Amino acid sequence: MLAFLSQHFLALLVTCAVMILIALQAWQYHVRSLKKLKVSYEKIMNNMLDGFVIQKDDGTVVGFNTAAYKILGVSEHELLGQTLTDPRWQAVRDDGSAIPMAEHPSQVTLTTGQILQNVTIGLTCPNGDRRWIAMNSVPLFEKDQANPSHVVATFQDVTSSRRLAEEAQKVKQSLDLALKIGGIGIWVLNVRTGEVYRDDQIFAIYGIKRESFPNDFQSWTQLVHPDDRKRVVSDLESAIKSGQDLDFMFKVIRPDGTLRHLRAIAQIVRDGAGRTTSVTGVNWDITDQVEREVRLQEAKDKAEQASRAKSDFLANMSHEIRTPLNGVFGMLSLLKDSDLSKIQLEMLQTIETCSEGLLTVLNDVLDLSRIESRRIQMEQVPFDIHQCSQDVIKLMLPQATHKKLPLHFDGDAVKSRVVVGDAARFKQVLMNLISNAIKFTEQGEVRLCMHGHELDPQHFHFVIEVKDTGIGISQDNQKKLFKAFSQADSTISRRFGGTGLGLTISASLVELMGGQLEMESHPGKGSIFRLQLPLSLAQAAPIHALHGKSESLHAMIDASQRILIVEDNKINQIVVTTLLNKMGFVDVDVAEDGLMALQQLELKHYDLIFMDMQMPGMDGLTATRRIREDMKKRPLMIIAMTANAFDEDRRKCLEAGMDDFLAKPFNRHDLERILLRLTERKAS
């Protein structure tokens, strides 16, 4: 029995030992699992970007993750066991004021058991930096306890995002201020819903109130002026379909009835699929600008009208003055060919000089008018600039000789340079500069110097200087030189004469040529007028006019040609007829207007017609058109003979069918030159 009991007890003991061993192994496995789980939780917590802190009910920190002490700017040892009363935990509000302990989110949760979310507070780090955190606090309760035993606080560093938000707010405020100062309003149209967002400035621009105006597109279109409504809506709809941005102007009628001009710039916004989702735009009031432009346009129109009236007046005056001047010059030319005594010849030369002076003044005024109204055109023909300058020297030599002044020409540096430009205007500028130099020089010399440098194979920069040893000009008076009707000193006009237009015209002509007129001057020492003139080089030789005297002219022109003079002025009829007779033409007839000229052409064949432009009845332009239309196959040369001296008058003559242009007043040499030019043209 005892042996039996011993065996059973031993078996029970072994069983218990096995069970204890199994239980021990299970417990060890559980411990290992808990350790693994703890390690996993710690890894998860420490890898979190958000800070994680556990505090007891007295505020003592008993747990945290890596992000927590990094965000708070302390070490692990400094954070563990600390309380909310630690000065480094002193929290502040947005305005920088301190948050009392009782209002700290963790303390509020411990006291009330409430869960707080996304509470932003500021913390001062030990290094003095201010950090802002967004904080959540959750209470932990022990079993059967009414108050939390712990609080879990999670938080994230929002310092950077807050700084960006503050900067964005500053930018927005600056933008709002700029838009307000500029009177620019912003609107956004939701294409899908038709709703329109408008800022306060938009309501101010349209003169409407936010609370009383619907935020839909249709209501806005009713404010657009009926004249613009269809166009604006159509443009906007087209932009939404095409995706193109908009920039347009339109008118609106405010509720108080006032009309305003607005400008709009809009940008199309698309989604990822390329569909238009919205239109963002700006408006601003341009009423003042539009009204100012209207006033400027009205002023411009009035100025142009006044300029045209002035030009018309000058053209009429030119015609009225040139017509009798033509008679004066013509009679003077005829008188010079008659037998005159020495005294009579001197008197005749005085009359001729005075007449030429009057013509110079008239030409200067007309040139200035053409330049001011931009009605002057520069020819572009090849000419030898050295030869052209030499011709001017020859023309001015008598004036210099009369004052016993040497007139020198240094131009070998540009010899044989053929350029493209307006030779007549170039000569006009040179003659004016040299004439002034001679006029204002009592002793010494006048010198024309020409040099320059090649810009490229097709262009040459000329430097042309007119130097004198005359009276010179002070610095103060130099500023007046290039102003119309102005001279350096009022006493100069009394002493030397002149209108004060020459330099103004010369400077303007040089500018039209693409150059610049400069000057250097010292009182009592003389002046240098320097012409900087870049010109194109000609690819072909210039066309030289044939120069000859009356004797050679007779040999070239058939004096048996039948000539018709169409002129209503009796004196000019006599002058032109007599000049032609003296040149050998015997078959010369006269018609007093265009209609009479047409009648005579039906009765007689003529080779050449001198046609006046302005005549009573049928004018010269109309008569020329009729002649060209009725007599297309008849070889007939027509020369305009007119007192109108504007470039457009020359153009009108050529367009009407005339072959050349002879401006009044003219003399025998002018008549010979025009006939010679026509002879050359026939020969070619």
XYZ file of C-alpha atoms in Angstrom:
684
model
C 0.000 0.000 0.000
C 2.778 2.323 0.993
C 4.605 1.425 -2.181
C 1.458 2.166 -4.199
C 1.023 5.544 -2.584
C 4.668 6.328 -3.134
C 4.343 5.575 -6.823
C 1.238 7.767 -7.172
C 2.815 10.656 -5.299
C 5.903 10.450 -7.463
C 3.744 10.517 -10.610
C 1.826 13.523 -9.283
C 5.034 15.276 -8.455
C 6.415 14.687 -11.925
C 3.165 15.936 -13.466
C 3.266 19.102 -11.378
C 6.886 19.659 -12.309
C 6.068 19.306 -15.979
C 3.149 21.688 -15.657
C 5.299 24.222 -13.813
C 7.982 23.880 -16.509
C 5.400 24.451 -19.243
C 3.978 27.434 -17.387
C 7.464 28.872 -16.916
C 8.226 28.494 -20.602
C 4.930 30.155 -21.493
C 5.670 33.025 -19.152
C 9.136 33.477 -20.620
C 7.647 33.482 -24.123
C 5.099 36.085 -23.022
C 7.829 38.253 -21.528
C 9.850 38.027 -24.703
C 6.752 38.948 -26.717
C 6.081 41.910 -24.459
C 9.668 43.043 -24.828
C 9.421 42.731 -28.612
C 6.126 44.606 -28.570
C 7.637 47.302 -26.344
C 10.565 47.655 -28.709
C 8.170 47.881 -31.656
C 6.068 50.519 -29.916
C 9.184 52.497 -29.014
C 10.354 52.342 -32.632
C 6.984 53.524 -33.829
C 6.830 56.330 -31.267
C 10.409 57.459 -31.888
C 9.935 57.453 -35.643
C 6.869 59.645 -35.410
C 7.331 63.194 -36.693
C 4.895 64.489 -34.097
C 6.021 64.965 -30.515
C 4.517 62.593 -27.886
C 4.572 63.334 -24.122
C 2.887 61.533 -21.198
C 2.369 63.479 -17.984
C 1.097 62.378 -14.571
C -1.745 64.194 -12.847
C 0.786 66.518 -11.169
C 2.226 67.466 -14.553
C 5.401 65.440 -14.287
C 6.685 64.077 -17.598
C 6.973 60.294 -17.435
C 7.247 59.413 -21.099
C 8.037 60.938 -24.499
C 9.391 60.138 -27.937
C 12.425 61.402 -29.809
C 10.486 64.047 -31.750
C 9.213 65.533 -28.480
C 12.527 66.633 -27.003
C 13.830 67.727 -30.414
C 10.800 69.945 -31.014
C 10.974 71.344 -27.465
C 14.680 72.018 -27.853
C 15.842 70.038 -24.765
C 17.677 66.787 -24.132
C 16.130 63.510 -22.903
C 17.481 64.051 -19.388
C 16.229 67.638 -19.288
C 12.719 66.593 -20.318
C 12.187 63.472 -18.171
C 10.674 64.289 -14.771
C 10.022 67.936 -15.559
C 6.692 69.626 -14.838
C 4.613 72.282 -16.498
C 6.014 74.797 -14.031
C 9.439 74.566 -15.676
C 10.249 78.073 -17.122
C 11.324 76.444 -20.396
C 7.741 75.303 -20.863
C 6.335 78.807 -20.559
C 3.727 79.014 -23.325
C 2.520 82.180 -25.077
C -0.500 83.104 -27.154
C -0.487 84.506 -30.717
C -0.118 88.034 -29.387
C 2.925 87.030 -27.295
C 1.173 87.164 -23.900
C 1.922 84.350 -21.397
C -0.553 81.485 -20.960
C -1.331 80.893 -17.257
C -0.723 77.365 -15.913
C -4.427 76.729 -15.490
C -5.031 77.474 -19.187
C -2.259 75.257 -20.519
C -3.850 72.562 -22.740
C -2.367 69.659 -20.697
C -3.524 71.183 -17.431
C -6.996 71.860 -18.801
C -7.284 68.188 -19.818
C -6.029 66.965 -16.414
C -8.468 69.261 -14.625
C -11.574 68.773 -16.752
C -10.955 65.484 -18.549
C -11.697 67.223 -21.904
C -9.988 66.306 -25.113
C -8.380 69.397 -26.759
C -7.428 69.431 -30.432
C -5.222 71.632 -32.622
C -4.435 74.272 -30.011
C -1.571 76.500 -31.272
C 0.794 77.848 -28.644
C 4.242 79.382 -28.695
C 7.239 78.031 -26.747
C 10.588 79.673 -26.125
C 13.472 77.253 -26.601
C 16.566 77.362 -24.321
C 18.539 78.983 -27.163
C 15.996 81.794 -27.319
C 14.221 80.713 -30.506
C 10.455 80.969 -30.557
C 8.698 77.832 -31.793
C 5.055 77.361 -32.481
C 3.360 73.978 -31.971
C -0.094 72.675 -32.800
C -1.070 70.564 -29.727
C -3.632 67.853 -28.910
C -4.225 66.554 -25.342
C -6.080 63.337 -24.393
C -6.854 62.186 -20.774
C -6.069 58.688 -19.438
C -8.261 57.274 -16.632
C -7.488 54.519 -14.136
C -10.292 52.051 -13.368
C -13.067 53.511 -11.260
C -11.387 56.972 -11.139
C -13.307 60.156 -11.992
C -10.265 62.276 -12.713
C -7.533 61.519 -15.252
C -4.417 59.903 -13.871
C -2.346 60.880 -16.933
C -2.546 63.099 -19.981
C -1.106 62.280 -23.388
C -0.043 65.336 -25.384
C 0.851 65.135 -29.083
C 2.155 68.111 -30.979
C 3.868 69.103 -34.220
C 6.200 71.968 -35.097
C 4.286 74.508 -37.196
C 6.903 77.272 -36.966
C 7.832 77.132 -40.681
C 4.259 76.898 -41.920
C 3.256 79.691 -39.561
C 6.116 81.859 -40.846
C 5.066 81.157 -44.422
C 1.488 81.998 -43.524
C 2.616 85.271 -41.938
C 4.687 86.145 -45.011
C 1.784 85.209 -47.255
C -0.468 87.429 -45.174
C 1.972 90.315 -45.511
C 2.131 89.767 -49.268
C -1.665 89.640 -49.408
C -1.918 92.854 -47.424
C 0.606 94.525 -49.721
C -1.237 93.229 -52.766
C -4.570 94.375 -51.358
C -3.073 97.802 -50.704
C -1.599 97.984 -54.205
C -4.879 96.894 -55.767
C -6.777 99.420 -53.670
C -4.398 102.245 -54.554
C -4.475 101.212 -58.214
C -8.233 100.795 -58.136
C -7.948 97.191 -59.352
C -10.616 94.662 -58.447
C -10.407 90.859 -58.659
C -13.135 88.467 -59.769
C -13.317 84.703 -60.289
C -15.963 83.019 -62.446
C -16.766 79.376 -61.699
C -17.511 78.010 -65.157
C -19.436 74.981 -63.871
C -21.750 76.773 -61.447
C -21.831 80.245 -63.004
C -21.074 81.805 -59.625
C -18.793 84.805 -59.496
C -16.547 85.788 -56.600
C -15.844 89.533 -56.367
C -13.608 91.387 -53.958
C -14.572 94.683 -52.323
C -12.817 96.749 -54.981
C -14.965 95.247 -57.735
C -18.105 96.432 -55.962
C -16.559 99.898 -55.601
C -15.684 100.019 -59.309
C -19.187 99.044 -60.387
C -20.847 101.217 -57.742
C -22.859 98.348 -56.279
C -23.285 96.831 -52.794
C -22.276 93.262 -52.017
C -25.384 92.417 -50.033
C -27.768 93.588 -52.755
C -26.032 92.134 -55.819
C -26.325 88.453 -56.832
C -23.093 86.531 -57.280
C -24.007 85.119 -60.696
C -22.636 85.870 -64.172
C -25.928 86.932 -65.725
C -26.437 89.771 -63.254
C -23.038 91.171 -64.160
C -23.816 91.223 -67.888
C -26.755 93.536 -67.179
C -24.304 96.177 -65.965
C -22.363 96.096 -69.250
C -23.351 98.811 -71.700
C -25.730 97.506 -74.406
C -23.247 98.579 -77.107
C -20.581 96.269 -75.633
C -22.614 93.491 -74.011
C -22.829 91.106 -76.952
C -19.135 91.480 -77.812
C -17.931 91.032 -74.215
C -20.050 87.925 -73.580
C -19.010 86.436 -76.923
C -15.314 87.098 -76.265
C -15.553 85.538 -72.811
C -17.359 82.437 -74.090
C -14.790 82.041 -76.889
C -11.939 82.327 -74.385
C -13.488 79.629 -72.184
C -13.708 77.290 -75.175
C -10.273 78.071 -76.622
C -8.392 78.571 -73.366
C -6.898 81.864 -74.557
C -6.427 84.710 -72.107
C -8.413 87.917 -72.506
C -7.570 91.615 -72.558
C -10.447 93.897 -73.497
C -12.157 97.207 -72.747
C -15.839 97.865 -72.272
C -18.317 100.307 -70.806
C -20.634 99.799 -67.834
C -23.628 101.695 -66.531
C -23.656 102.052 -62.770
C -26.907 101.889 -60.808
C -26.761 105.691 -60.414
C -26.727 106.023 -64.219
C -23.101 107.122 -64.648
C -21.094 105.690 -67.543
C -17.654 104.285 -66.802
C -14.977 102.801 -69.068
C -13.324 99.647 -67.731
C -10.490 97.414 -68.793
C -10.368 93.689 -68.024
C -7.573 91.128 -68.143
C -8.603 87.515 -67.560
C -6.780 84.195 -67.363
C -8.314 80.784 -68.058
C -7.776 78.097 -65.375
C -7.914 74.409 -66.434
C -8.004 71.127 -64.533
C -5.749 68.133 -65.073
C -7.924 66.933 -67.935
C -7.585 70.249 -69.756
C -11.144 71.372 -69.061
C -11.760 75.021 -68.195
C -12.842 75.231 -64.572
C -12.711 78.944 -63.858
C -11.772 82.344 -65.174
C -9.749 84.679 -62.968
C -9.648 88.314 -63.930
C -9.106 91.890 -62.865
C -10.977 95.107 -63.681
C -9.954 98.702 -63.307
C -11.538 102.006 -64.216
C -9.932 103.714 -67.235
C -12.541 106.451 -67.641
C -10.049 109.250 -66.934
C -7.584 107.748 -69.407
C -10.235 107.392 -72.124
C -11.480 110.938 -71.585
C -7.900 112.214 -71.606
C -7.204 110.389 -74.872
C -10.371 111.846 -76.360
C -9.263 115.345 -75.333
C -5.788 114.706 -76.719
C -7.244 113.434 -79.994
C -9.495 116.491 -80.216
C -6.504 118.732 -79.521
C -4.456 116.809 -82.115
C -7.247 117.158 -84.677
C -7.487 120.889 -83.981
C -3.719 121.255 -84.230
C -3.659 119.338 -87.520
C -6.562 121.418 -88.777
C -4.714 124.585 -87.775
C -1.555 123.253 -89.456
C -3.485 122.475 -92.620
C -5.067 125.914 -92.501
C -1.610 127.466 -92.085
C -0.232 125.394 -94.943
C -3.189 126.303 -97.148
C -2.719 129.949 -96.238
C 0.995 129.767 -97.033
C 0.255 127.972 -100.283
C -2.223 130.698 -101.268
C 0.175 133.432 -100.202
C 2.943 131.688 -102.098
C 0.812 131.647 -105.203
C -0.244 135.268 -104.804
C 3.344 136.447 -104.181
C 5.136 134.206 -106.665
C 2.824 135.100 -109.538
C 3.733 138.811 -109.553
C 7.350 137.925 -108.684
C 7.481 135.838 -111.831
C 6.508 138.933 -113.768
C 9.188 140.940 -111.948
C 11.939 138.393 -112.615
C 10.815 137.917 -116.180
C 10.802 141.623 -116.946
C 14.175 142.014 -115.224
C 15.577 139.259 -117.424
C 14.218 140.962 -120.511
C 15.479 144.374 -119.440
C 18.998 143.018 -118.886
C 19.096 142.020 -122.556
C 18.198 145.563 -123.658
C 20.493 148.562 -124.106
C 20.949 150.128 -120.655
C 23.232 152.782 -119.320
C 25.586 152.008 -116.458
C 23.321 153.750 -113.941
C 20.252 151.961 -115.279
C 22.077 148.621 -115.059
C 23.034 149.303 -111.417
C 19.430 150.200 -110.613
C 18.294 147.027 -112.350
C 20.751 144.930 -110.330
C 19.466 146.558 -107.118
C 15.896 145.642 -108.030
C 17.028 142.101 -108.853
C 18.859 141.770 -105.516
C 15.812 142.986 -103.576
C 13.564 140.603 -105.494
C 15.882 137.689 -104.802
C 15.908 138.647 -101.117
C 12.114 138.629 -101.076
C 12.099 135.234 -102.801
C 14.618 133.878 -100.262
C 12.378 134.931 -97.367
C 9.378 133.363 -99.079
C 11.249 130.102 -99.708
C 12.491 129.984 -96.098
C 8.987 130.418 -94.709
C 7.636 127.725 -97.036
C 10.476 125.334 -96.171
C 9.849 125.831 -92.454
C 6.143 125.213 -92.948
C 6.823 122.022 -94.907
C 9.221 120.785 -92.241
C 6.872 121.566 -89.348
C 3.948 119.830 -91.057
C 6.190 116.925 -92.195
C 5.221 117.578 -95.794
C 8.782 117.618 -97.095
C 10.249 114.591 -98.835
C 13.930 113.856 -99.378
C 14.991 112.554 -102.769
C 17.202 109.479 -102.947
C 19.303 109.802 -106.099
C 23.034 109.250 -106.736
C 25.256 112.365 -106.707
C 28.948 113.175 -106.356
C 29.163 114.870 -102.960
C 32.601 116.367 -103.698
C 31.470 117.829 -107.019
C 28.247 119.068 -105.419
C 30.235 120.872 -102.693
C 32.584 122.339 -105.302
C 29.568 123.726 -107.173
C 28.413 125.454 -103.980
C 31.873 126.990 -103.512
C 31.709 128.387 -107.052
C 28.280 129.868 -106.382
C 29.389 131.464 -103.111
C 32.728 132.729 -104.429
C 31.353 136.072 -105.709
C 29.869 136.811 -102.263
C 33.234 136.089 -100.592
C 35.153 138.043 -103.231
C 32.900 141.045 -102.678
C 34.007 141.093 -99.011
C 37.639 140.314 -99.983
C 37.535 137.033 -98.037
C 39.407 133.900 -99.144
C 37.013 130.949 -99.585
C 38.890 127.649 -99.353
C 37.750 124.093 -100.042
C 39.499 121.075 -98.499
C 37.670 118.046 -99.819
C 40.217 115.687 -101.344
C 39.549 113.146 -98.572
C 36.094 112.451 -100.036
C 36.878 112.960 -103.704
C 34.941 110.742 -106.123
C 32.528 109.656 -103.404
C 29.161 109.026 -105.040
C 26.359 108.868 -102.506
C 22.582 108.434 -102.481
C 20.583 111.374 -101.162
C 18.982 114.711 -101.937
C 21.618 116.789 -103.716
C 19.459 119.931 -103.844
C 18.800 119.885 -100.085
C 22.464 119.130 -99.387
C 23.427 122.160 -101.455
C 20.807 124.248 -99.650
C 22.350 123.402 -96.266
C 25.913 124.089 -97.447
C 24.924 127.373 -99.094
C 23.203 128.528 -95.918
C 26.183 127.675 -93.701
C 28.743 129.218 -96.058
C 26.568 132.287 -96.678
C 26.266 132.854 -92.915
C 29.996 132.371 -92.478
C 30.740 134.995 -95.137
C 28.069 137.353 -93.836
C 29.378 137.324 -90.249
C 33.102 137.456 -91.119
C 34.785 140.820 -91.708
C 38.380 139.628 -91.969
C 40.250 136.354 -92.077
C 38.853 133.472 -94.120
C 36.030 130.986 -94.638
C 36.893 127.333 -95.177
C 34.862 124.240 -96.150
C 36.465 120.993 -94.964
C 35.234 117.503 -95.787
C 36.496 114.204 -94.397
C 35.050 111.081 -92.767
C 35.367 107.345 -92.449
C 33.800 104.241 -93.927
C 31.166 102.577 -91.751
C 30.944 99.510 -93.977
C 31.245 98.836 -97.730
C 27.817 100.397 -98.322
C 27.916 103.386 -95.939
C 30.231 106.347 -95.304
C 30.145 108.798 -92.397
C 30.894 112.313 -93.674
C 32.159 115.087 -91.404
C 31.640 118.436 -93.125
C 32.856 121.599 -91.403
C 32.291 125.243 -92.318
C 34.880 127.321 -90.458
C 35.063 131.103 -90.251
C 37.022 133.760 -88.372
C 33.974 135.932 -87.794
C 32.289 137.536 -84.801
C 31.615 134.238 -82.993
C 28.686 133.426 -80.705
C 28.511 133.320 -76.912
C 27.401 130.175 -75.049
C 24.106 131.784 -74.004
C 23.254 132.886 -77.527
C 24.170 129.513 -79.060
C 20.995 128.053 -77.507
C 18.855 130.411 -79.605
C 20.437 129.629 -82.956
C 18.309 126.691 -84.014
C 14.989 128.286 -82.998
C 12.779 129.668 -85.740
C 12.832 133.466 -86.288
C 15.595 133.761 -83.694
C 19.092 135.223 -83.963
C 21.928 135.273 -81.465
C 21.484 138.978 -80.829
C 18.714 141.378 -81.817
C 21.336 143.803 -83.071
C 22.533 141.208 -85.586
C 19.356 141.373 -87.643
C 19.665 145.154 -87.804
C 23.348 144.967 -88.781
C 23.437 141.913 -91.046
C 19.780 141.284 -91.911
C 18.130 137.899 -92.206
C 15.024 136.164 -90.895
C 16.690 133.774 -88.470
C 15.214 130.789 -90.318
C 18.286 129.528 -92.149
C 19.892 127.496 -89.360
C 16.529 126.170 -88.196
C 15.787 124.890 -91.689
C 19.324 123.552 -92.156
C 19.271 121.634 -88.860
C 15.879 120.145 -89.729
C 16.992 119.155 -93.234
C 20.134 117.516 -91.855
C 18.001 115.582 -89.379
C 15.750 114.411 -92.229
C 18.895 113.221 -94.015
C 19.759 111.134 -90.954
C 22.527 113.421 -89.707
C 23.185 116.039 -87.067
C 24.290 119.679 -87.163
C 26.709 120.744 -84.420
C 28.566 123.953 -83.668
C 31.571 125.338 -81.805
C 32.002 129.063 -81.366
C 33.960 131.623 -79.372
C 33.114 135.340 -79.418
C 35.657 137.285 -81.438
C 37.408 134.149 -82.719
C 34.938 132.572 -85.104
C 32.694 129.549 -85.455
C 32.698 125.991 -86.735
C 29.474 124.425 -87.961
C 29.967 120.673 -88.190
C 27.707 118.416 -90.201
C 27.758 114.741 -89.146
C 26.134 112.931 -92.054
C 26.049 109.158 -92.622
C 25.067 108.383 -96.226
C 24.689 105.300 -98.372
C 27.229 104.872 -101.143
C 25.804 104.652 -104.648
C 26.357 101.495 -106.682
C 26.110 103.412 -109.953
C 27.568 106.681 -111.233
C 25.453 109.838 -110.788
C 23.378 111.174 -113.608
C 24.987 114.489 -114.554
C 22.835 117.122 -116.142
C 24.209 118.509 -119.344
C 25.532 122.008 -118.794
C 25.554 124.396 -121.680
C 25.033 127.963 -122.646
C 22.306 129.377 -124.811
C 24.411 128.840 -127.904
C 24.574 125.050 -127.344
C 20.901 124.946 -126.447
C 19.943 126.275 -129.848
C 21.926 123.460 -131.418
C 20.085 120.795 -129.392
C 16.499 122.051 -129.513
C 14.404 122.361 -132.637
C 13.203 125.955 -132.562
C 10.403 125.042 -134.944
C 8.533 123.256 -132.130
C 4.997 124.528 -131.608
C 4.454 125.724 -128.026
C 1.210 126.533 -126.189
C 1.300 128.675 -123.040
C -1.765 128.127 -120.799
C -1.694 131.078 -118.370
C -4.380 133.486 -117.163
C -2.006 136.238 -115.946
C -1.357 138.778 -118.739
C 2.082 139.769 -117.484
C 3.245 136.175 -117.232
C 1.903 135.536 -120.727
C 4.089 138.345 -122.041
C 7.137 137.238 -119.984
C 7.067 133.577 -121.029
C 6.288 134.371 -124.652
C 9.095 136.928 -124.902
C 11.626 134.617 -123.168
C 10.771 131.807 -125.576
C 11.001 134.167 -128.570
C 14.459 135.301 -127.450
C 15.468 131.629 -127.182
C 14.493 131.162 -130.842
C 10.945 129.790 -130.561
C 8.633 131.615 -132.972
C 5.517 129.440 -132.982
C 4.182 130.306 -129.520
C 0.454 130.601 -128.750
C -1.403 131.552 -125.566
C -4.584 130.153 -123.944
C -6.096 131.829 -120.892
C -7.523 128.699 -119.234
C -7.772 124.930 -119.541
C -10.941 124.902 -121.642
C -9.437 127.281 -124.210
C -6.325 125.074 -124.316
C -8.457 122.015 -125.188
C -10.168 123.990 -127.950
C -6.844 125.108 -129.432
C -5.475 121.542 -129.306
C -8.414 120.496 -131.502
C -7.365 123.068 -134.087
C -3.579 122.777 -133.990
C -0.881 120.229 -133.180
C 1.507 121.339 -130.416
C 4.760 119.746 -129.291
C 5.037 121.396 -125.875
C 2.616 122.946 -123.384
C 3.475 125.202 -120.433
C 0.457 124.692 -118.136
C -0.408 126.895 -115.169
C -2.109 125.013 -112.306
C -4.487 127.605 -110.887
C -6.718 129.316 -113.424
C -10.343 130.415 -113.496
C -12.671 127.992 -115.200
C -10.813 124.757 -115.890
C -7.577 124.466 -113.864
C -4.344 123.025 -115.153
C -4.653 119.611 -113.473
C -8.101 118.985 -114.945
C -6.999 120.177 -118.348
C -3.938 117.890 -118.299
C -6.053 114.850 -117.407
C -8.432 115.658 -120.288
C -5.521 116.071 -122.698
C -3.936 112.765 -121.689
C -7.283 110.995 -121.965
C -8.306 112.488 -125.329
C -4.869 112.484 -126.952
C -3.252 109.284 -125.696
C -1.378 108.570 -128.928
C -0.146 112.127 -129.562
C 3.477 112.760 -128.424
C 3.067 115.854 -126.287
C 5.175 117.222 -123.421
C 3.404 119.172 -120.639
C 5.319 121.293 -118.129
C 3.613 122.504 -114.972
C 4.107 126.227 -114.522
C 2.871 127.165 -111.077
C 3.406 129.353 -108.044
C 2.510 126.452 -105.739
C 5.838 125.262 -104.354
C 4.989 122.365 -102.038
C 6.215 118.838 -102.777
C 2.649 117.547 -102.912
C 1.919 120.105 -105.661
C 4.737 118.581 -107.705
C 3.342 115.113 -107.010
C -0.165 116.163 -108.092
C 1.211 117.534 -111.351
C 3.061 114.333 -112.186
C 0.063 112.190 -111.232
C -2.161 114.264 -113.511
C 0.126 113.424 -116.448
C 2.563 116.343 -116.595
C 6.169 115.667 -117.532
C 7.992 118.226 -115.401
C 7.553 121.074 -112.936
C 8.651 124.722 -113.229
C 8.112 126.745 -110.049
C 7.377 130.468 -110.233
C 9.142 132.789 -110.210
C 11.583 131.616 -112.870
C 14.012 133.312 -115.210
C 15.521 132.525 -118.588
C 18.121 130.153 -117.090
C 15.390 128.148 -115.348
C 13.456 127.950 -118.600
C 16.558 126.838 -120.493
C 17.300 124.170 -117.862
C 13.811 122.658 -117.991
C 13.858 122.568 -121.817
C 17.291 120.987 -121.786
C 16.095 118.317 -119.332
C 13.143 117.479 -121.582
C 15.477 117.304 -124.599
C 17.730 114.861 -122.727
C 14.698 112.763 -121.816
C 13.542 112.647 -125.441
C 17.018 111.672 -126.589
C 17.249 108.829 -124.079
